């Protein structure tokens, strides 16, 4: 579904991502984890064609993003790390606008948007300007915008940011349902490792622009030699930031 | 009032003013520090003082020329200070992006409304102080040369008071306009339009009232008012300087005291208005239920796809709902009103030439402003368009229509107004519309070419949409194109015969070249822009 092969990207002298290779199969949720600045967002943007690779290739459902970006984008639903919405539109106007951009059939649009608005408890607020929304409400609009056109691949950069527990639960269940029942592939980035552990079928850990580990949670535990540990310990161990006692001690003074 | 706290907050607000308009905001650089404005004040004053001194030094007839000029100009410098801060403050401070204008932190910091108003007004007065330095430099040189140096101290001091007076008035307007949108509990489309229209009218009224052309008229009115004007606080500083220059120091000082006291009253009023009308949370505007997948019949008829039409509709919403867009609408309208008022009723042979140039200029300038800023207006939300399955060419088509529809509508309206005011024939009226529309189209593509290459997507209180250097380039080349099309176009009307035909050909040629270059440049620019997200 998604094939990223030897993707490399530099910003000036800084190499943000180096020779990253991974894939997202249909019907799987793949977690892309890593410390701040590891290259997660750059990788996700490259999949959308927002960032041009210096080298390497990215294919979405067989479409090379560099050659056929429109065909690739048509299949993707994307939630950016910090959704910048058009705040002078109402939630309904924004979602209608997004539906037009993706060519969503007018007859199914109303029902589908309505379902999502009710499911995420935004119904009743959709005719208010987005500028008056809370951060969580804006995140819900961004999520609906990513899901409304039946994408076959979801690129979700911190999608649960600011969501209340009920909505976060709904989103997680929707993702599970989409992958199991509809074969949607999901690339999911989060800093909340409990969430990654709970919903991801496969984990990729990026550190300083390179893949340092890839596999199921169990495989990563084995690799880190931390059988029985949580993903947090495994993550800290694999990214070389395991012993933080000095930092904690200094900050506690 | 804790003056130390006021000073600290004013410093922060000044830093915000300085850094808000810059793409790089390194606080350690000279250009990121609040004292920069003070330095600029000194530099402007000293440079202009020096240049004027050198220029007037050898002139033995100076006093006969400069003295009457100074006796007229000096009393109005404090009024100039008030006008500058009020006009620019309402135009730029009140139209700052709503997201930043709230400056939330002050709502929970331990500050009284009076302290906040004093700090904010100080920051505004300081931000616009270079305008005072700009005029005081040459005035000081002339005053010293003709022996009016003593009066200069009083004028400068009242000028500073004027800066604060204007700043307090801006604060009052800021607080009062916070609630326009929710008057009577209406928070729908009508309320949003009411807020925009009220702010637009306010800016227009201030721009016109303090426009040099109309200000001169009001000064004439002041002379007519005579002693009655002594009861208008806005003119007390003017009276103080006039009396001082006439040698009546005692009465002058009474007016000085009254002016300072009035400024204090304005501070109190501004603080009370803030308490009364300031809203911590952004007003929530709710509209009637949205109709999904509505057909854009007009836009479809222009050949736009559903996605392109949707972008145009979105841009139209932005034009009418975003406060920061108001200055863009105000500038061409002010220019137009001022010129129309000055030249209406002219029945000379030049009337039709003027009409073409004025109408075409206003519409073309609006097109240029909208086109150069239409990509930068997307700001960070540009990534929505990038992530969507649409091409750069599609976005270019949408943006072209987003700019041309309001610009051509404005051109049509001004053509009709021009026809009535200048008493033109139907043929002349149609001709004006054709030439003006051609100029607007050429300006649109030129602006889009700049927008595709040099847009600024930074999120800040006072967005600039296009980087400053290219903006200057776009304005200079745009104005050149507008006049290159309009002047020969206008001449073609009045001359007739062979010279008229030649002028018409020049007009068409310039328009065709500008259009061709602009269109080609815009297309390649949008192709390049959509290769990679620029932030």
CSV table of C-alpha atoms in Angstrom, one decimal, chain B residues 75 78-79 82 154 157-166 168-169 229-230 232-241 251-267:
chain,number,residue,atom,x,y,z
B,75,UNK,CA,0.4,74.8,15.5
B,78,UNK,CA,0.4,68.1,17.5
B,79,UNK,CA,-2.8,67.5,15.5
B,82,UNK,CA,-2.8,62.6,16.8
B,154,UNK,CA,6.6,73.3,23.2
B,157,UNK,CA,6.3,68.2,23.7
B,158,UNK,CA,2.7,68.7,22.5
B,159,UNK,CA,3.6,66.4,19.6
B,160,UNK,CA,4.5,63.6,22.0
B,161,UNK,CA,1.2,64.3,23.9
B,162,UNK,CA,-0.6,64.0,20.6
B,163,UNK,CA,1.0,60.6,20.0
B,164,UNK,CA,-0.4,59.4,23.3
B,165,UNK,CA,-3.8,61.1,22.6
B,166,UNK,CA,-4.0,59.2,19.3
B,168,UNK,CA,-5.6,56.2,23.7
B,169,UNK,CA,-8.2,56.8,21.0
B,229,UNK,CA,-12.7,75.9,18.2
B,230,UNK,CA,-11.3,76.7,21.6
B,232,UNK,CA,-12.8,71.4,20.9
B,233,UNK,CA,-10.2,69.4,22.9
B,234,UNK,CA,-8.6,68.1,19.8
B,235,UNK,CA,-7.5,71.6,18.9
B,236,UNK,CA,-6.3,72.8,22.3
B,237,UNK,CA,-2.7,72.0,21.5
B,238,UNK,CA,-3.0,74.0,18.2
B,239,UNK,CA,-4.4,76.9,20.2
B,240,UNK,CA,-1.5,76.6,22.7
B,241,UNK,CA,1.1,76.9,20.0
B,251,UNK,CA,-3.0,81.6,28.0
B,252,UNK,CA,-0.9,79.2,25.9
B,253,UNK,CA,0.1,77.4,29.1
B,254,UNK,CA,-3.6,77.1,30.1
B,255,UNK,CA,-4.3,75.3,26.9
B,256,UNK,CA,-1.2,73.1,27.3
B,257,UNK,CA,-2.5,72.1,30.8
B,258,UNK,CA,-6.0,71.5,29.4
B,259,UNK,CA,-4.5,69.3,26.6
B,260,UNK,CA,-2.5,67.2,29.0
B,261,UNK,CA,-5.5,66.9,31.3
B,262,UNK,CA,-7.7,65.8,28.3
B,263,UNK,CA,-5.1,63.2,27.4
B,264,UNK,CA,-5.4,61.9,31.0
B,265,UNK,CA,-9.2,61.8,30.7
B,266,UNK,CA,-8.8,59.8,27.5
B,267,UNK,CA,-6.6,57.2,29.4
